[in-house]
Short mmCIF file of C-alpha atoms in Angstrom, two decimals:
data_model
loop_
_atom_site.label_atom_id
_atom_site.label_comp_id
_atom_site.label_asym_id
_atom_site.label_seq_id
_atom_site.Cartn_x
_atom_site.Cartn_y
_atom_site.Cartn_z
CA MET G 1 49.30 35.06 10.23
CA ALA G 2 49.65 32.18 7.86
CA ILE G 3 46.41 31.23 5.14
CA SER G 4 45.13 28.03 4.34
CA ALA G 5 44.68 26.36 1.49
CA ASP G 6 40.95 27.34 1.22
CA GLY G 7 41.84 30.90 2.21
CA ALA G 8 40.87 30.63 5.93
CA GLU G 9 43.34 32.80 8.33
CA GLN G 10 45.68 30.10 10.55
CA VAL G 11 46.95 31.31 13.75
CA GLU G 12 50.61 30.71 13.94
CA ASP G 13 51.62 28.22 16.57
CA TRP G 14 53.72 30.06 19.05
CA THR G 15 55.91 27.09 19.94
CA GLU G 16 57.47 27.11 16.36
CA ARG G 17 57.46 30.73 16.38
CA TYR G 18 59.65 30.96 19.38
CA ARG G 19 61.31 27.47 18.77
CA PRO G 20 65.53 28.44 19.35
CA LYS G 21 67.42 28.74 16.09
CA SER G 22 70.36 28.97 18.10
CA GLU G 23 71.74 27.31 21.13
CA ARG G 24 72.34 30.93 22.54
CA HIS G 25 68.32 30.66 22.84
CA LEU G 26 68.27 27.58 24.91
CA GLU G 27 67.60 27.64 28.62
CA GLY G 28 68.51 25.04 31.02
CA ASN G 29 70.05 21.62 30.75
CA GLU G 30 73.51 23.07 30.21
CA ALA G 31 75.46 20.21 31.14
CA GLN G 32 73.45 18.10 28.76
CA ARG G 33 73.49 20.75 26.14
CA LYS G 34 77.51 20.62 26.63
CA ARG G 35 77.89 16.96 26.07
CA ILE G 36 75.54 16.99 23.03
CA ARG G 37 77.62 19.75 21.46
CA GLN G 38 81.12 18.01 22.33
CA TRP G 39 79.66 14.73 20.58
CA LEU G 40 78.48 16.59 17.21
CA GLN G 41 81.96 18.51 16.94
CA GLN G 42 83.62 15.00 17.18
CA TRP G 43 81.69 14.20 13.93
CA SER G 44 84.12 16.69 12.21
CA GLU G 45 87.17 14.75 13.36
CA GLY G 46 85.98 11.39 12.49
CA LYS G 47 83.16 9.12 13.32
CA PRO G 48 82.68 8.84 17.37
CA GLU G 49 82.45 5.46 19.16
CA LYS G 50 78.53 6.02 19.73
CA VAL G 51 76.97 7.35 16.42
CA GLY G 52 73.80 7.97 18.37
CA ILE G 53 72.47 9.97 21.52
CA LEU G 54 69.18 8.94 23.00
CA LEU G 55 67.95 12.30 24.88
CA THR G 56 65.32 10.98 27.68
CA GLY G 57 62.94 13.39 29.58
CA PRO G 58 59.70 14.80 29.88
CA PRO G 59 57.87 16.49 27.06
CA GLY G 60 58.34 20.51 26.43
CA VAL G 61 61.82 20.54 28.03
CA GLY G 62 63.91 21.07 24.91
CA LYS G 63 65.02 17.81 23.71
CA THR G 64 63.93 18.46 19.88
CA SER G 65 64.85 22.17 20.32
CA ILE G 66 68.55 21.25 21.05
CA ALA G 67 69.14 19.28 18.15
CA HIS G 68 67.68 21.85 15.79
CA ALA G 69 69.36 24.63 17.33
CA ILE G 70 73.12 23.20 17.32
CA ALA G 71 72.50 21.57 13.93
CA ALA G 72 71.80 25.24 12.82
CA ASP G 73 74.85 26.68 14.68
CA MET G 74 77.02 24.04 12.80
CA GLY G 75 75.61 24.51 9.60
CA TRP G 76 74.32 20.90 9.02
CA ASP G 77 70.84 19.84 7.91
CA VAL G 78 68.30 18.10 9.80
CA ILE G 79 66.52 14.89 8.59
CA GLU G 80 63.70 14.57 11.26
CA LEU G 81 61.41 11.76 11.44
CA ASN G 82 58.40 11.45 14.32
CA ALA G 83 58.20 7.97 15.27
CA SER G 84 54.87 8.81 16.38
CA ASP G 85 53.67 9.05 12.77
CA GLU G 86 56.26 6.40 10.79
CA ARG G 87 56.92 3.58 12.82
CA ASN G 88 57.57 0.18 11.22
CA ALA G 89 60.95 -1.09 9.78
CA ALA G 90 59.97 -0.21 6.08
CA ALA G 91 59.10 3.42 7.28
CA LEU G 92 62.12 3.95 9.43
CA ARG G 93 64.33 2.58 6.77
CA ARG G 94 62.87 4.67 3.46
CA ALA G 95 62.80 7.88 5.74
CA ALA G 96 66.21 7.71 7.89
CA THR G 97 68.40 4.73 6.62
CA SER G 98 68.81 5.84 3.36
CA GLY G 99 70.24 9.37 4.37
CA ALA G 100 72.11 7.96 7.18
CA THR G 101 74.41 5.60 5.13
CA HIS G 102 75.74 8.19 2.80
CA PHE G 103 77.81 11.28 3.87
CA THR G 104 75.42 14.40 3.08
CA PHE G 105 71.84 13.77 2.38
CA GLY G 106 70.07 17.02 1.08
CA LEU G 107 66.85 17.92 1.87
CA ASP G 108 66.31 18.20 -2.24
CA GLY G 109 66.96 13.83 -1.97
CA SER G 110 70.36 14.87 -3.76
CA PHE G 111 73.59 13.14 -2.03
CA SER G 112 77.31 14.73 -1.81
CA THR G 113 80.39 12.77 -0.97
CA ASP G 114 81.96 15.79 0.86
CA GLU G 115 82.86 13.84 4.02
CA SER G 116 83.39 17.33 5.85
CA ARG G 117 79.67 17.85 5.87
CA HIS G 118 77.26 15.96 7.91
CA SER G 119 73.35 15.71 8.21
CA LEU G 120 71.68 15.28 11.75
CA ILE G 121 69.18 12.29 11.75
CA LEU G 122 66.54 13.06 14.08
CA ILE G 123 64.05 10.55 15.36
CA ASP G 124 61.17 11.93 17.95
CA GLU G 125 59.12 10.14 20.22
CA VAL G 126 61.10 6.61 20.04
CA ASP G 127 59.19 5.29 23.01
CA HIS G 128 55.81 5.40 20.91
CA LEU G 129 57.15 2.63 19.07
CA GLY G 130 55.15 -0.49 19.79
CA GLY G 131 55.92 -4.22 19.83
CA SER G 132 59.04 -6.15 20.46
CA PHE G 133 62.88 -6.07 19.42
CA ARG G 134 61.78 -8.79 16.60
CA ALA G 135 63.60 -7.63 13.35
CA ALA G 136 61.18 -7.71 10.51
CA SER G 137 61.84 -10.04 7.05
CA GLU G 138 64.25 -8.42 4.55
CA LYS G 139 61.50 -9.47 2.24
CA ARG G 140 58.86 -7.92 3.90
CA ILE G 141 60.51 -4.75 4.32
CA SER G 142 61.24 -4.73 0.79
CA ASN G 143 57.82 -5.35 -0.62
CA THR G 144 56.64 -2.83 1.91
CA ILE G 145 59.04 -0.07 0.53
CA ALA G 146 58.32 -1.00 -3.44
CA ALA G 147 54.44 -1.19 -2.67
CA ARG G 148 54.26 2.36 -1.20
CA SER G 149 56.66 3.75 -3.90
CA GLU G 150 54.14 2.42 -6.45
CA ASP G 151 51.16 3.50 -4.25
CA GLU G 152 50.02 -0.08 -4.21
CA ASP G 153 48.75 -2.50 -1.46
CA ASP G 154 50.92 -5.76 -0.87
CA VAL G 155 49.71 -8.55 1.19
CA ASN G 156 53.12 -8.80 2.55
CA GLU G 157 53.20 -4.95 3.87
CA LEU G 158 54.04 -4.12 6.89
CA ARG G 159 51.47 -2.90 9.66
CA GLY G 160 51.68 -0.42 12.49
CA ASP G 161 55.19 -0.68 14.34
CA THR G 162 56.26 -4.01 13.12
CA GLY G 163 59.96 -4.22 13.29
CA GLY G 164 60.75 -0.64 14.03
CA LYS G 165 62.68 -1.27 17.39
CA ALA G 166 64.84 -3.52 15.53
CA GLU G 167 65.29 -1.25 12.68
CA LEU G 168 66.42 1.40 15.04
CA LEU G 169 69.38 -0.90 16.10
CA ARG G 170 70.05 -1.22 12.67
CA LEU G 171 70.25 1.94 11.76
CA LEU G 172 72.42 2.98 14.86
CA GLN G 173 74.97 -0.06 13.85
CA ILE G 174 75.19 1.18 10.12
CA SER G 175 74.91 5.01 10.04
CA LYS G 176 77.60 7.40 8.84
CA GLN G 177 75.66 10.07 10.20
CA PRO G 178 74.95 11.33 13.74
CA VAL G 179 71.47 9.97 14.87
CA ILE G 180 69.92 11.72 17.69
CA LEU G 181 66.59 9.92 19.14
CA THR G 182 64.46 11.43 21.55
CA CYS G 183 62.01 9.66 24.34
CA ASN G 184 59.55 10.94 26.80
CA ASP G 185 59.65 7.40 28.75
CA PRO G 186 62.52 5.02 28.72
CA MET G 187 60.65 2.49 29.84
CA ARG G 188 58.37 2.57 27.43
CA LEU G 189 61.18 1.86 24.68
CA TRP G 190 62.82 -0.98 26.94
CA GLY G 191 59.17 -2.65 27.35
CA GLN G 192 58.13 -3.61 30.36
CA GLY G 193 58.75 -7.16 30.72
CA ARG G 194 61.67 -9.14 32.16
CA GLY G 195 63.99 -8.31 29.36
CA TRP G 196 63.91 -4.37 29.65
CA ARG G 197 67.55 -4.25 31.07
CA SER G 198 68.82 -6.24 28.04
CA ALA G 199 67.17 -3.72 25.45
CA ARG G 200 68.56 -0.87 27.29
CA ASP G 201 72.09 -2.34 27.43
CA ARG G 202 71.81 -3.28 23.59
CA PHE G 203 71.01 0.69 22.98
CA SER G 204 73.35 1.99 25.37
CA ARG G 205 76.02 0.16 23.48
CA LEU G 206 75.41 2.42 20.16
CA ALA G 207 73.85 5.51 21.56
CA GLU G 208 74.77 7.37 24.41
CA ILE G 209 71.67 8.12 27.07
CA ILE G 210 71.63 11.75 28.22
CA GLN G 211 68.88 12.81 30.56
CA PHE G 212 67.24 15.89 30.48
CA ARG G 213 65.70 17.82 33.45
CA ARG G 214 62.52 20.17 33.71
CA ALA G 215 63.09 23.68 33.04
CA SER G 216 63.79 25.62 36.33
CA PRO G 217 61.51 28.82 37.18
CA THR G 218 64.33 31.09 36.51
CA ALA G 219 64.46 29.71 33.11
CA LEU G 220 60.72 29.76 32.48
CA ARG G 221 60.49 33.47 33.90
CA ARG G 222 63.09 34.41 31.10
CA ILE G 223 61.47 32.55 28.47
CA ALA G 224 58.28 34.11 29.36
CA ASN G 225 59.46 37.88 29.40
CA ARG G 226 61.29 37.14 26.02
CA VAL G 227 58.36 36.35 24.59
CA ILE G 228 56.24 38.84 26.21
CA ALA G 229 58.33 41.48 24.73
CA ALA G 230 58.61 39.99 21.23
CA GLU G 231 54.93 40.15 21.06
CA ASP G 232 54.94 43.93 22.03
CA ILE G 233 52.45 42.89 24.88
CA THR G 234 52.43 44.15 28.76
CA ALA G 235 52.26 41.74 31.68
CA ASP G 236 52.35 42.51 35.48
CA SER G 237 55.20 40.72 37.21
CA SER G 238 52.90 38.80 39.43
CA ALA G 239 50.97 37.40 36.78
CA VAL G 240 54.28 36.42 35.22
CA ASP G 241 55.08 34.85 38.45
CA ARG G 242 51.75 33.03 38.86
CA LEU G 243 52.08 31.61 35.37
CA VAL G 244 55.70 30.44 35.96
CA SER G 245 54.81 29.19 39.70
CA ALA G 246 51.95 26.76 37.74
CA ASN G 247 53.88 25.40 35.41
CA PRO G 248 55.89 22.03 36.23
CA GLY G 249 59.10 23.14 34.00
CA ASP G 250 57.17 22.40 30.49
CA ILE G 251 58.55 25.21 28.23
CA ARG G 252 56.28 24.29 25.27
CA ALA G 253 53.15 24.55 27.64
CA LEU G 254 54.28 27.85 28.92
CA VAL G 255 54.43 29.22 25.40
CA ARG G 256 51.21 27.78 24.53
CA ASP G 257 49.40 29.43 27.67
CA LEU G 258 50.94 32.79 27.07
CA GLN G 259 49.67 32.78 23.44
CA ALA G 260 45.87 31.73 24.77
CA ILE G 261 46.17 34.63 27.06
CA ALA G 262 47.24 37.21 24.58
CA ALA G 263 44.55 36.18 22.04
CA THR G 264 42.25 37.55 24.44
CA SER G 265 43.91 40.89 25.75
CA ASP G 266 47.28 42.74 25.21
CA HIS G 267 47.79 42.84 28.69
CA MET G 268 48.38 39.92 31.22
CA ASP G 269 47.22 40.43 34.52
CA THR G 270 46.88 37.49 37.35
CA ASP G 271 43.10 37.05 36.53
CA ALA G 272 43.90 36.24 32.95
CA VAL G 273 46.56 33.90 34.41
CA VAL G 274 44.44 31.87 36.88
CA SER G 275 41.58 31.73 34.19
CA GLN G 276 43.81 30.32 31.69
CA VAL G 277 45.97 27.64 34.04
CA SER G 278 42.27 26.58 35.68
CA MET G 279 41.31 24.95 32.17
CA GLY G 280 43.84 22.41 32.43
CA VAL G 281 46.21 20.43 34.73
CA ARG G 282 49.44 21.59 35.28
#
């Protein structure tokens, strides 16, 4: 259990505690994982034709986890940016592009020219980027970066998501590092207007699009039993079956349900599961 700055106890999120540290801990989407692993291994031999991969699929199916797990297996650092937090062109360039144009970007901000090593640029939830694919002016991007570095406001500073989508495309064009983007709903990224096909094609020329599927009941059951054993709690097999049957293939939701149930008892029965799943739509 963690302690906050004010001394209060904080309960650790089990979705982080049980985030896979290696690919061997992952479940489901075997073909998709194999393709990602092949693509990353190509970077050891040179720069692939497409420097990016766009992982699409519903939340909770392991899109972000697989990027971390395979990078860990390969001994690579991960530079992660959640596009729902920092989303305009200046924010993306400051956090990701500067690292992507160097061969190795250390977590301490240092750079290395060792071309045998790579860092993985990971940008989550790019479908949260609003606006069009219109690029922001270089002057406004520069002004925004300068104002933020000096902790000052500038009248020309970029706001909201301005230029974010165009900056993603620029990143994919210039990157010397592998870039993985994740997305729950690709149509939100492409846009709902008549130009969505053109937007999709612009991305697909630079990044391979890989569709992730929901976790199967068998995979969910293995994950549930693994967490139950690790937490030293007990569970009726019928309770595990009930929890899995109520889950739509969302690994994150499964682990959170287990944590909520375990908070009230060290044994999970069917009544506890029914009570938990009745509190939310599955």
